[in-house]
Tab-separated table of C-alpha atoms in Angstrom:
chain	number	residue	atom	x	y	z
A	1	MET	CA	132.840	103.414	105.260
A	2	LYS	CA	132.146	103.819	108.964
A	3	GLY	CA	129.595	106.526	108.699
A	4	ASN	CA	127.283	104.070	106.226
A	5	ILE	CA	127.276	101.627	108.781
A	6	PHE	CA	125.330	104.253	110.803
A	7	VAL	CA	123.000	104.863	108.642
A	8	ILE	CA	122.340	101.024	107.401
A	9	LEU	CA	121.765	99.709	111.093
A	10	PRO	CA	118.836	101.864	112.166
A	11	SER	CA	116.739	100.624	108.810
A	12	LEU	CA	117.249	96.979	109.353
A	13	ASN	CA	116.149	97.297	112.731
A	14	TYR	CA	113.451	99.264	111.831
A	15	ASP	CA	112.700	96.632	109.023
A	16	MET	CA	112.585	94.165	111.709
A	17	ASN	CA	110.390	95.408	114.284
A	18	MET	CA	107.672	95.708	111.233
A	19	TRP	CA	108.356	92.677	109.853
A	20	ARG	CA	107.222	91.364	113.438
A	21	ILE	CA	104.610	94.086	113.850
A	22	ILE	CA	102.551	93.633	110.551
A	23	PRO	CA	101.482	89.912	110.625
A	24	PHE	CA	100.689	90.325	114.361
A	25	TYR	CA	98.187	93.738	112.322
A	26	LEU	CA	96.811	91.557	109.805
A	27	ALA	CA	95.764	88.867	112.362
A	28	ARG	CA	93.872	90.874	114.354
A	29	ASN	CA	92.462	92.324	111.189
A	30	ASN	CA	91.741	90.016	108.964
A	31	CYS	CA	92.826	91.648	105.236
A	32	GLU	CA	93.738	94.800	104.821
A	33	THR	CA	94.778	97.480	102.123
A	34	LEU	CA	98.302	99.007	101.602
A	35	ASP	CA	96.813	102.552	102.570
A	36	GLU	CA	95.264	101.115	105.736
A	37	ILE	CA	98.412	99.199	106.492
A	38	CYS	CA	100.651	102.271	106.139
A	39	ARG	CA	97.840	104.485	108.019
A	40	ASP	CA	97.222	102.101	110.979
A	41	VAL	CA	101.068	100.755	111.291
A	42	ASN	CA	102.463	104.194	110.773
A	43	ILE	CA	104.903	103.347	107.759
A	44	ASP	CA	105.706	104.420	104.855
A	45	GLU	CA	104.422	102.936	101.857
A	46	ASN	CA	108.065	102.406	99.985
A	47	ASN	CA	108.821	100.389	103.107
A	48	ALA	CA	105.605	98.732	103.828
A	49	LYS	CA	105.919	96.795	100.400
A	50	VAL	CA	109.314	95.999	101.085
A	51	VAL	CA	108.304	94.391	104.300
A	52	LEU	CA	104.845	93.122	103.014
A	53	SER	CA	107.233	91.365	99.703
A	54	ARG	CA	109.797	89.601	101.962
A	55	LEU	CA	106.802	88.825	104.038
A	56	ALA	CA	104.811	87.213	101.263
A	57	LYS	CA	107.788	85.733	99.698
A	58	GLU	CA	108.352	83.605	103.178
A	59	ASP	CA	104.731	83.137	103.332
A	60	HIS	CA	104.063	84.797	106.394
A	61	ILE	CA	100.714	86.646	104.581
A	62	THR	CA	98.926	86.012	101.522
A	63	ARG	CA	98.373	88.719	98.761
A	64	ARG	CA	94.557	88.785	96.928
A	65	GLY	CA	93.497	90.899	94.130
A	66	LEU	CA	89.909	92.539	94.089
A	67	ARG	CA	88.229	95.100	92.321
A	68	THR	CA	86.428	97.685	93.026
A	69	PRO	CA	82.240	98.478	91.938
A	70	ASN	CA	84.214	101.571	89.342
A	71	GLY	CA	86.832	98.920	88.159
A	72	LYS	CA	90.291	99.856	90.124
A	73	ARG	CA	92.433	96.900	91.376
A	74	ILE	CA	92.759	96.415	94.895
A	75	ARG	CA	95.203	94.187	96.849
A	76	LEU	CA	94.610	92.545	99.939
A	77	TYR	CA	97.159	91.738	102.413
A	78	CYS	CA	95.883	88.660	104.843
A	79	VAL	CA	98.190	86.451	107.222
A	80	SER	CA	98.733	83.067	105.729
A	81	MET	CA	96.359	80.301	107.382
A	82	MET	CA	100.019	78.569	108.526
A	83	ARG	CA	101.139	81.110	110.499
A	84	LEU	CA	97.359	81.975	112.957
A	85	GLU	CA	97.828	78.115	113.788
A	86	GLU	CA	101.451	78.956	114.657
A	87	ILE	CA	100.695	82.065	116.917
A	88	ASN	CA	96.900	80.493	118.219
A	89	ILE	CA	94.588	82.923	117.054
């Protein structure tokens, strides 16, 4: 059982750091796609989806859907206006 604690703690710490980094990244860059977030923040796609879902549930970010000219759907992640006012941007 003690071995599991050491496996769980680093992932929680990693999520908490991403919880802080991603909103500031989005505030600087307006809206970004999942691919751009993964590339620029250096996070894998699965962890990014988990963190972005949690941030959206807490109203730190908003999600919008767009379509490219060839019909592909893209989801944009943006920082919410309420959070921008809190961090004075």
